[in-house]
XYZ file of C-alpha atoms in Angstrom:
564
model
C -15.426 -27.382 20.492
C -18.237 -28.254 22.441
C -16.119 -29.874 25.049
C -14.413 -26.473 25.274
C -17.554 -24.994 25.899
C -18.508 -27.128 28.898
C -15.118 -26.335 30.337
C -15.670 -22.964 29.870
C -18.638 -22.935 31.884
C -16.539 -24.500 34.598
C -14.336 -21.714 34.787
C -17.169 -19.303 34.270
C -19.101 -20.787 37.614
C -15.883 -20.667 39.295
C -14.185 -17.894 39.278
C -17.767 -15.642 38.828
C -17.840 -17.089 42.428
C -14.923 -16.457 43.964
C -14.613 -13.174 42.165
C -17.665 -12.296 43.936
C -16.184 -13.449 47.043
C -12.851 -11.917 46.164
C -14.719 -8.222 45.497
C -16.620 -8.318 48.892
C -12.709 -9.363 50.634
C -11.585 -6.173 49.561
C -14.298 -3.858 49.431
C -14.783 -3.534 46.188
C -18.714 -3.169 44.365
C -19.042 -5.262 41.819
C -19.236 -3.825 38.406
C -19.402 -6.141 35.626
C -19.110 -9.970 34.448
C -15.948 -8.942 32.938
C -14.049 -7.463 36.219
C -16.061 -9.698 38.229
C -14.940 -12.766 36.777
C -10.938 -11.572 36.136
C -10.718 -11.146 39.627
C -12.154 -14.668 39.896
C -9.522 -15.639 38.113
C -7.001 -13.697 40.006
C -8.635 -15.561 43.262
C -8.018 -19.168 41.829
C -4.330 -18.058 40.710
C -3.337 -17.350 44.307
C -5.367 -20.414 45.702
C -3.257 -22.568 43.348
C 0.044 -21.102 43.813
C -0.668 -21.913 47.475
C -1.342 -25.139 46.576
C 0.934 -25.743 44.515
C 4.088 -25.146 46.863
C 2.926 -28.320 48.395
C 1.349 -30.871 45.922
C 0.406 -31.345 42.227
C -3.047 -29.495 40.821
C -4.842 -32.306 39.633
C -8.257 -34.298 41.295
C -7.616 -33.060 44.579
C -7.308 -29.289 44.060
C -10.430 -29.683 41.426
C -12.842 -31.038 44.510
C -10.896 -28.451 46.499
C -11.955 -25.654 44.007
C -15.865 -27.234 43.117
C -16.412 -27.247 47.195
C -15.431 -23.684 48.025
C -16.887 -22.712 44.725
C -20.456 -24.228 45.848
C -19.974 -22.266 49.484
C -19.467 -19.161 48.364
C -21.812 -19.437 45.815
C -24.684 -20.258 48.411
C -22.977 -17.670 51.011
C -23.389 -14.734 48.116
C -26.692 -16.415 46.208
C -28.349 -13.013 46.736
C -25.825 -11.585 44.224
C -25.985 -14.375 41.481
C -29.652 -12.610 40.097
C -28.297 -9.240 40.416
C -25.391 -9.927 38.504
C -27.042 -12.025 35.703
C -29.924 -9.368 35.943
C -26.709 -6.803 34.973
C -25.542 -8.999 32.471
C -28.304 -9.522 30.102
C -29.886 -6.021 30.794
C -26.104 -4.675 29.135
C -26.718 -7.527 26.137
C -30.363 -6.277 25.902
C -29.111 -2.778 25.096
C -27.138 -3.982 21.934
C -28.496 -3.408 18.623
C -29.201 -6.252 16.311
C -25.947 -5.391 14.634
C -24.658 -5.234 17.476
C -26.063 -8.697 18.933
C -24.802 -10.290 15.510
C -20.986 -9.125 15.957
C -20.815 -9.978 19.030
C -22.193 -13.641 18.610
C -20.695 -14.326 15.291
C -16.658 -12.854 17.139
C -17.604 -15.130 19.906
C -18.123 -18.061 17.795
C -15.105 -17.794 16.478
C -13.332 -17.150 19.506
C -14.229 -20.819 20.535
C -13.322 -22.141 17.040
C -9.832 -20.708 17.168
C -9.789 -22.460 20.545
C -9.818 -25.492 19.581
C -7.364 -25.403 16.387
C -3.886 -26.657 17.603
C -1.708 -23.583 18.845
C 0.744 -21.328 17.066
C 2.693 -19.826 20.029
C 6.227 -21.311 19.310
C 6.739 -20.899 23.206
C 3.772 -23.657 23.446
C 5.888 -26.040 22.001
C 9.534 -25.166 23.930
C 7.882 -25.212 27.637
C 3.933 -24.305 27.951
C 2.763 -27.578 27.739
C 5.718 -29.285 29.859
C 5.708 -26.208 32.737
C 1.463 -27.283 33.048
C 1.867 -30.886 33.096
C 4.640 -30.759 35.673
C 2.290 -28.513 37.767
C -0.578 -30.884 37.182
C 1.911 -34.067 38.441
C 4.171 -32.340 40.630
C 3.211 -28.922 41.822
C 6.320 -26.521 41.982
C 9.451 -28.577 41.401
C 13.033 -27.988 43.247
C 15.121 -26.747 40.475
C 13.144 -27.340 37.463
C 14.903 -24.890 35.518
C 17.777 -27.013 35.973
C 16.026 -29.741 33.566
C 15.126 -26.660 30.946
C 15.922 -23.244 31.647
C 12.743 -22.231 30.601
C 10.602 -23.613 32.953
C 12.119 -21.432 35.569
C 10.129 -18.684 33.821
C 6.459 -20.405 34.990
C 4.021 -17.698 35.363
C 1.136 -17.050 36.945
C -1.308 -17.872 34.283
C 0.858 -21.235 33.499
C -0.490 -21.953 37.359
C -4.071 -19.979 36.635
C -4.134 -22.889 33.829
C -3.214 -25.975 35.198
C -6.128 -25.345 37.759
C -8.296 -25.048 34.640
C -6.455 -28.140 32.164
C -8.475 -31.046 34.172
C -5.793 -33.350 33.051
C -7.267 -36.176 35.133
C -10.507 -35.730 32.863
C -8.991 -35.009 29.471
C -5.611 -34.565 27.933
C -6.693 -31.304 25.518
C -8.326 -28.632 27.580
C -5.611 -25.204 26.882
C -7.672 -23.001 26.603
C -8.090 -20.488 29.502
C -6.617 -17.967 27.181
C -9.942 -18.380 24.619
C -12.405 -17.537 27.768
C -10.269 -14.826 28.678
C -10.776 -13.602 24.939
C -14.102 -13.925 25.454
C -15.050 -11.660 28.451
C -13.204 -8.787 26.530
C -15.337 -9.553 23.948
C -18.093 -9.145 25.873
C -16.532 -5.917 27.371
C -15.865 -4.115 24.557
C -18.750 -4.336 22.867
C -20.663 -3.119 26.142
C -18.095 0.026 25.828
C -19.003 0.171 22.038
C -22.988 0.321 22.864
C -21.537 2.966 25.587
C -19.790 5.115 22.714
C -23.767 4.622 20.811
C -25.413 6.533 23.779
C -22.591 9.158 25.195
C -20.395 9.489 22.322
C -17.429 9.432 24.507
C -13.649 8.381 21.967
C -12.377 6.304 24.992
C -15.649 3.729 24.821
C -15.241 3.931 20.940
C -11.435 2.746 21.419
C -12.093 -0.309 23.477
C -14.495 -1.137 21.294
C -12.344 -1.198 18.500
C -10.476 -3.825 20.240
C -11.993 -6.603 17.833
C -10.137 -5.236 15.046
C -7.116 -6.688 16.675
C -8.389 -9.842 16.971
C -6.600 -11.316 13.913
C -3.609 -10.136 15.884
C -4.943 -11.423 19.349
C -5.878 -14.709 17.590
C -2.378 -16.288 17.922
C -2.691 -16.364 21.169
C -6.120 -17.837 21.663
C -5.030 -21.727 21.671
C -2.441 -21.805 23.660
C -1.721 -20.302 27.418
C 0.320 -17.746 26.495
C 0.496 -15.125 29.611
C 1.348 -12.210 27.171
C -2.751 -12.293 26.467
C -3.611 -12.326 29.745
C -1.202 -9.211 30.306
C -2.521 -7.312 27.496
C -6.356 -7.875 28.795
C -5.600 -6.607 32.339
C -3.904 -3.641 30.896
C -6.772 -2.708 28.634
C -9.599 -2.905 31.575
C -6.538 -0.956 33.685
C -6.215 2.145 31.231
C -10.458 2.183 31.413
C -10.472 2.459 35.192
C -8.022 4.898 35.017
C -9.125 7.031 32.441
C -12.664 6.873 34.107
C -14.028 9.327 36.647
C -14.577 6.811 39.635
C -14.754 6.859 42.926
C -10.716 7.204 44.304
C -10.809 4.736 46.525
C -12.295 2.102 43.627
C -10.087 3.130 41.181
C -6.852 2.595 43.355
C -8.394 -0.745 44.523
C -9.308 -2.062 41.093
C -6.161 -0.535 39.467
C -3.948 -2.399 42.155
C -5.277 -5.543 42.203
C -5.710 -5.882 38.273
C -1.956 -5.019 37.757
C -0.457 -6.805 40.433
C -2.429 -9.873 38.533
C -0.596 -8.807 35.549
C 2.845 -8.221 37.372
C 2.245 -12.034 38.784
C 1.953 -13.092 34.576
C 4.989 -11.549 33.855
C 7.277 -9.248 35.428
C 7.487 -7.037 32.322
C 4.643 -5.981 33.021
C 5.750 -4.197 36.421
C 5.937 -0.752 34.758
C 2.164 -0.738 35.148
C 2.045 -0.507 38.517
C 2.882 3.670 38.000
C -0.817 3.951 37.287
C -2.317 3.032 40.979
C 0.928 4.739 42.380
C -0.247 7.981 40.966
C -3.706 7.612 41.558
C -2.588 7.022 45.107
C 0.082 9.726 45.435
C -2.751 12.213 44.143
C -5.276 11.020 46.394
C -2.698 9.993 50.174
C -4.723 11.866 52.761
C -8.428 10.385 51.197
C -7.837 6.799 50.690
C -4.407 6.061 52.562
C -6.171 4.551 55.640
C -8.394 2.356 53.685
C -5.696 -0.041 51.968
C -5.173 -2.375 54.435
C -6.304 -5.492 52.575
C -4.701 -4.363 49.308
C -1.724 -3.775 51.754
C -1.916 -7.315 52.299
C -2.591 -8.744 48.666
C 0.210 -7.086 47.810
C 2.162 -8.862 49.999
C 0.747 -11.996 49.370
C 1.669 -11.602 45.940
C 5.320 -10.744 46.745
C 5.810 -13.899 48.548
C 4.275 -16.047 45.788
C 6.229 -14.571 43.698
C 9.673 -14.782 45.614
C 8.404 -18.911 47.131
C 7.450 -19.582 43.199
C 10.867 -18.298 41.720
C 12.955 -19.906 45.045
C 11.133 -23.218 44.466
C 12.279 -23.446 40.475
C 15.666 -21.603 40.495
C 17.221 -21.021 43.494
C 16.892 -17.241 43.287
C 13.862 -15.441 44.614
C 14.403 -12.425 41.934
C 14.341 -14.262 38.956
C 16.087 -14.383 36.244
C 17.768 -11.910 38.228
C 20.344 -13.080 39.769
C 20.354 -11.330 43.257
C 20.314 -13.599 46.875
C 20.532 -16.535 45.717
C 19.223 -19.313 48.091
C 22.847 -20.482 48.402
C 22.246 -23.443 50.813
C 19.951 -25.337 48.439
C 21.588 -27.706 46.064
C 19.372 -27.104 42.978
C 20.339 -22.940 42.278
C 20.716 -22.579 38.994
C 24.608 -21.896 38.235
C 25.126 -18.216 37.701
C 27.160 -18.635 34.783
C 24.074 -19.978 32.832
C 21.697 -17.552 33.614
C 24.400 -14.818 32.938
C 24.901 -15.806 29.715
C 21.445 -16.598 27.925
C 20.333 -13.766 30.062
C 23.141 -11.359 28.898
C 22.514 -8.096 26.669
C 24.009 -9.854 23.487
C 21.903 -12.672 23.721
C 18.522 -11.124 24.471
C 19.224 -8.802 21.145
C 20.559 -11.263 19.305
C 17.592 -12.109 17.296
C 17.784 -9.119 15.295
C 21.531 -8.104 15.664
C 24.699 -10.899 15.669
C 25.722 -11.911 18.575
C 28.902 -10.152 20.096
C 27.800 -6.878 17.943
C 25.947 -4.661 20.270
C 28.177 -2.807 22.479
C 29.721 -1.406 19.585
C 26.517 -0.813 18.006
C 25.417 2.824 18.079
C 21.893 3.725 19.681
C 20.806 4.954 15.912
C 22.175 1.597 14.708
C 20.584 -0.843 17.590
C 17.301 1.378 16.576
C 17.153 0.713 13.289
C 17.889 -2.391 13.505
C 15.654 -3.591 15.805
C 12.631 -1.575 14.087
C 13.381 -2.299 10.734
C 13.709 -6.213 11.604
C 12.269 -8.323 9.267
C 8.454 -9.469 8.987
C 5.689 -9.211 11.517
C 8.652 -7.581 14.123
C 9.043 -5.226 11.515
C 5.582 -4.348 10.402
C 5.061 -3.647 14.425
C 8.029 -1.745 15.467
C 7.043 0.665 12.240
C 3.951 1.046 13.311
C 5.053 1.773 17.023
C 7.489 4.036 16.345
C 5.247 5.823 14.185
C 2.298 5.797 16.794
C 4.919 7.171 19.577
C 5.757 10.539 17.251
C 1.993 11.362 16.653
C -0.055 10.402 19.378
C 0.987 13.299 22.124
C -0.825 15.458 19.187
C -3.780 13.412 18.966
C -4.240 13.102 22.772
C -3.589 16.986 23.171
C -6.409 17.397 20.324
C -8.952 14.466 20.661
C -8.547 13.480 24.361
C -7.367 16.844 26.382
C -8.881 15.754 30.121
C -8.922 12.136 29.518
C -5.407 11.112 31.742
C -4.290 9.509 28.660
C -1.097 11.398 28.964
C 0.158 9.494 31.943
C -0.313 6.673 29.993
C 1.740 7.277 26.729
C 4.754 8.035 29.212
C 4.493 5.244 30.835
C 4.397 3.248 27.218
C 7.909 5.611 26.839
C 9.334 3.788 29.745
C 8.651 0.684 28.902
C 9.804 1.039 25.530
C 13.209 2.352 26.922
C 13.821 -0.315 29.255
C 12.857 -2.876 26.578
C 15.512 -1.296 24.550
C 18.139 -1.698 27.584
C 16.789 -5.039 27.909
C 14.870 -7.637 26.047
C 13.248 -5.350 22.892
C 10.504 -8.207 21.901
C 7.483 -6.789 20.256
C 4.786 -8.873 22.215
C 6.170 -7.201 25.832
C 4.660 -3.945 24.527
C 2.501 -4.723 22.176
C -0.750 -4.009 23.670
C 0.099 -0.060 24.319
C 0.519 -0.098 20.367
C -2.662 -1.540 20.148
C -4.484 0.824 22.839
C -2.803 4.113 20.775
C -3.666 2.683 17.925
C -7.144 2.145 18.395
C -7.121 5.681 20.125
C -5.824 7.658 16.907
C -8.546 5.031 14.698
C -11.421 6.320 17.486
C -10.689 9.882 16.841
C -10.824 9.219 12.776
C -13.915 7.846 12.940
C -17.694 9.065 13.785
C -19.980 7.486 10.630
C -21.613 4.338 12.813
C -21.984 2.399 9.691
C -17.700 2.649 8.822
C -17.702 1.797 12.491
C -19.693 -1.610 11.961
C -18.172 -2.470 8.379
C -15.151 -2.233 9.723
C -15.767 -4.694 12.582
C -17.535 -6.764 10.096
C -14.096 -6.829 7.985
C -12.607 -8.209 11.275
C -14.909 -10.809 11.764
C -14.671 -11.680 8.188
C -10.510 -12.161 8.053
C -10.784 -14.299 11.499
C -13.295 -16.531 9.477
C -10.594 -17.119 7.070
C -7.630 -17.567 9.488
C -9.328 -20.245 11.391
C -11.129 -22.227 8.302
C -8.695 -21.554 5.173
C -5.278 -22.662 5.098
C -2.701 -19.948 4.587
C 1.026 -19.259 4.523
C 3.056 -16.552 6.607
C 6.498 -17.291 4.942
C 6.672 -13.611 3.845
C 6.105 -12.718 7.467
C 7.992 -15.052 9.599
C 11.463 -16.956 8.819
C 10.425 -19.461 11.789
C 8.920 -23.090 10.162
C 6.825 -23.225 13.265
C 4.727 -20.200 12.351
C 4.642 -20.313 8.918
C 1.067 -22.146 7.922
C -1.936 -21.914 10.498
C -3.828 -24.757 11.517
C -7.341 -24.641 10.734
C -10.889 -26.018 12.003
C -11.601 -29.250 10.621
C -15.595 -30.655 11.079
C -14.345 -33.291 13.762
C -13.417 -30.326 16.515
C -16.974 -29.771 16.704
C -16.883 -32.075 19.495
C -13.353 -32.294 20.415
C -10.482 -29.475 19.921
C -7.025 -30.419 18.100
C -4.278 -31.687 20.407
C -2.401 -29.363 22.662
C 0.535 -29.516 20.230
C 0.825 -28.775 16.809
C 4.186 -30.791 16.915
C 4.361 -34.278 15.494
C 6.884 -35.895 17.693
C 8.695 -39.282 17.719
C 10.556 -39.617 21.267
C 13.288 -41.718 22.453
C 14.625 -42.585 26.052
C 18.204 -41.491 26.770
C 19.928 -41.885 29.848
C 22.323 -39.575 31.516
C 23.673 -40.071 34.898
C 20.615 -40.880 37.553
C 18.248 -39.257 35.201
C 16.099 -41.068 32.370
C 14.515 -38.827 30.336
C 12.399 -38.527 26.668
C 14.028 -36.936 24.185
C 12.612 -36.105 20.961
C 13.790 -36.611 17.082
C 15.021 -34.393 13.979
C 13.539 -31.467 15.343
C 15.144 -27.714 14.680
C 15.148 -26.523 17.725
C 16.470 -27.985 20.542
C 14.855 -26.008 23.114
C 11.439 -27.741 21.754
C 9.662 -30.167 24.301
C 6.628 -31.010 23.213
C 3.746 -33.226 24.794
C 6.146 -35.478 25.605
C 5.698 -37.560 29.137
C 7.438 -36.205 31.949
C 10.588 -35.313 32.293
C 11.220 -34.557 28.337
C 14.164 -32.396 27.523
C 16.396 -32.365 23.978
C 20.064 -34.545 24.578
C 20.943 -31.981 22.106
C 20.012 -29.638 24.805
C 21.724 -31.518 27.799
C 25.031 -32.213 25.355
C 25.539 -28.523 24.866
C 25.143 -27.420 28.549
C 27.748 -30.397 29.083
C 29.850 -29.196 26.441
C 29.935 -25.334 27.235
C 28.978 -25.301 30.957
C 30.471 -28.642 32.023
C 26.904 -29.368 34.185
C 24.223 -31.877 33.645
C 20.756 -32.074 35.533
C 20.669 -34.780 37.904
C 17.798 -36.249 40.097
C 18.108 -35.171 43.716
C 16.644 -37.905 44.763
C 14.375 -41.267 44.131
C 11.501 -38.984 42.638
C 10.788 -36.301 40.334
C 9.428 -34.437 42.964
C 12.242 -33.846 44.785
C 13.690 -32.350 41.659
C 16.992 -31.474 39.969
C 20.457 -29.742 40.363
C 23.182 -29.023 38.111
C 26.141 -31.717 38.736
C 29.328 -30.614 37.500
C 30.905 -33.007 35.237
C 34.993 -33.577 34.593
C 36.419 -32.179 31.760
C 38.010 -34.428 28.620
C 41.226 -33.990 27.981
């Protein structure tokens, strides 16, 4: 735990600097050690994508980051006291209550952070993605080793700046410090809601109660966190009565941070498109370097995907990069990217285009478990809240943003209907409709309290989720245990044997008896199942070969000859 904490303050110095930097770049004032620091974080994201087109992130990009880090930090020293002066001013205001919440959810934020993770997704290509980014940088046809780790983000890169893996083998948790300034955040918005008795500061800070949601998340680098804290400081920008040109600014470069995490979460960028639309003539001629973040962006994005895959769109399939030798074959990506196979977790396979809309509905709402007790609770939220907003909320632009949850509940439904890609809009409703409930200050704190309480006993008490999960990966939490005081709980909660299997030019770990044969593990570069390889031989006739003497020079798909 404590070596968490010094990492933290790492990333803290860090990207508090070059957010500072980053703000002054594009004209925007600096508002708070939340915003300030995110787009920090946005700042070192970019830096290492750059960086990692060419080389691995390890020692070199660390002194890289520490040096530029130190000059900006002299170059802007005048704002350092102003912003700390800011900072503990807004803690100063807190009640003692107050104070005590927000220490005792912070605690625990670190102790979650350094239990082992839960994320299934941790174990099938987190770790593996930021270890070859730490080794390799961006690999030619990676996703021709694992199909997954053609879906790298833009946190997975945001983290392997952070994982000092030259230092320590452990540090994972960038997602825990990003916890942590939305912490701090909403309970700023909560004191707010104490002074001005505005619903909107009372909903954000509400957002503790869905920490023992949030929590599974914490340990391990999952970029559906990161997407879901961007969007929550998003909708408070734009439900707030700034400045035009600040709001479009902020709003743009937040989102396109979260579009850069995941592309699901492109629907977002509606919000700074109306805000612009509405405001053309004003601000029009002042977006030239949000113009050209933007851009920016795009090509990381495209370079990134190219790099991994072969197609600049991915996993769409669209101009393909046909000269290279390591594109992914279409064939694969068109069928574990087809309709029946992204639904097929809650409808058999080959079913759904005869399945009737009522039917997919249903069935997809009325799941099973945890997907269950969330699409109820979203489909219930969708029905009632235009009445709530309309009654509770009438000027508050809240409207724009329950269509725009509509949308991307529709395309989810045409696409890939998981639960954790929208998510966070049945969080922000939720905690809208609780806001407007609520006025008595002490329910407010007792119920915060309560929240504190059940993350005490998530992290410290063994339980069992078997009546909310079928998966064996996510069925029994892993606790705190008196030796992470100093050090956190491996990166893994896997306990993997490996062997080394050979198969063509490429010598790879694989592991044993496991379930799941898209699992990976910590295993030491490259690890990928044989069951895994054997079935893309079997049913796609391909196996991943080295394209040259190196890793780094990555992998293609060779096609194999059939057995008679």
């Amino acid at each position: 735990m404590m070596l968490i904490l010094l990492s933290w303050l790492y990333i803290f110095v860090t990207s508090t600097s070059l957010g500072m930097s980053f703000s002054k770049l594009l004209g925007i004032p600096m508002r708070n050690i939340t915003i300030t620091t995110v787009l920090g974080l946005f700042a070192v994201t970019l830096l290492a994508s750059l960086w990692a087109i060419f080389g691995p992130i390890n020692l070199g990009f660390a002194v890289f980051l520490t040096s530029i880090t130190l000059i900006f930090g002299y170059y802007f020293r005048a704002d350092w006291p102003l912003l700390w002066k800011t900072t503990t001013e807004s803690f100063g205001s807190f009640s003692i209550t107050l104070k005590s919440l927000f220490a005792l959810s912070s605690i625990l934020i670190l102790v979650q952070s350094a239990t082992s993770p839960f994320v299934v997704d941790n174990e099938t290509y987190y770790i593996q993605t930021i270890k070859w980014i730490n080794e390799y940088g961006l690999v030619p046809g990676l996703a021709n080793l694992h199909l997954f780790f053609g879906q790298t983000s833009g946190w997975h890169i945001a983290q392997s700046a952070y994982s000092l893996s030259f230092l320590y083998e452990n540090f994972n948790d960038l997602n825990g410090f990003l916890l942590l300034l939305l912490n701090f955040w909403a309970f700023e918005r909560l004191h707010s809601y104490s002074v001005n008795k505005n619903k909107i500061d009372l909903a954000f800070g509400l957002l503790p109660l869905s920490y023992l949601f949030l929590f599974q998340f914490v340990n391990a680098p999952s970029p559906d966190l990161a997407v879901y804290v961007l969007a929550f400081l998003a909708f408070s920008i734009y439900t707030s009565a700034e400045n035009a040109t600040e709001k479009l600014k902020l709003l743009w470069v937040l989102l396109l941070f979260a579009v850069y995490i995941k592309i699901t979460a492109v629907v977002l960028l509606l919000l700074p498109i109306i805000v612009w639309v509405k405001h053309f003539k004003q601000i029009n001629n002042q977006l030239i370097a949000i113009r050209l973040l933007g851009g920016l962006v795009l090509f990381l994005f495209v370079i990134k995907n190219s790099i991994l895959t072969g197609y600049p769109l991915y996993p769409l399939t669209y101009l393909p990069y046909s000269d290279a030798d390591y594109v992914v074959p279409k064939d694969i990506l068109s069928y574990f990217f087809s309709r029946d196979m992204m639904h097929s977790f809650y409808l058999s396979f080959g079913t759904l285009e005869q399945a009737k809309l009522t039917e997919i509905v249903i069935a997809y709402f009325l799941h099973n478990g945890i997907d269950s007790l969330i699409g109820c609770t979203t489909l219930l939220l969708s029905i009632i809240t235009p009445f709530i907003l309309e009654k509770y909320y009438p000027k508050q632009g809240l409207t724009t943003i329950y269509w725009v949850f509509v949308l991307l509940l529709v395309l989810l439904m045409l696409s890939s209907p998981q639960y954790r890609f929208y998510v966070y809009f049945t969080i922000f409703f939720g905690l809208l409709v609780l806001a407007a409930l609520l006025s008595k200050k002490k329910i407010i704190l007792s119920l915060l309290g309560l929240s504190c309480l059940g993350c005490a006993v998530l992290v410290l008490v063994p339980m069992s989720f078997g009546s909310l999960t079928n998966n064996a990966m996510l069925m029994q939490n892993n606790t705190f245990e008196a030796e992470n005081l100093i050090f956190p709980k491996p990166n893994t909660k896997s306990n993997i044997a490996y062997t080394i299997e050979t198969k063509g030019n490429l010598k790879y770990n694989t592991q044993k008896n496991t379930e799941l044969f898209w699992i990976t593990g910590n295993g030491a570069l490259p690890t990928v199942s044989k069951a895994q390889l054997d079935y893309f031989e079997t049913y796609f006739h391909v196996i991943p070969q080295k394209r040259g003497q190196t890793l780094s020079e990555g992998f293609k798909a060779q096609k194999v000859k059939l057995h008679d």
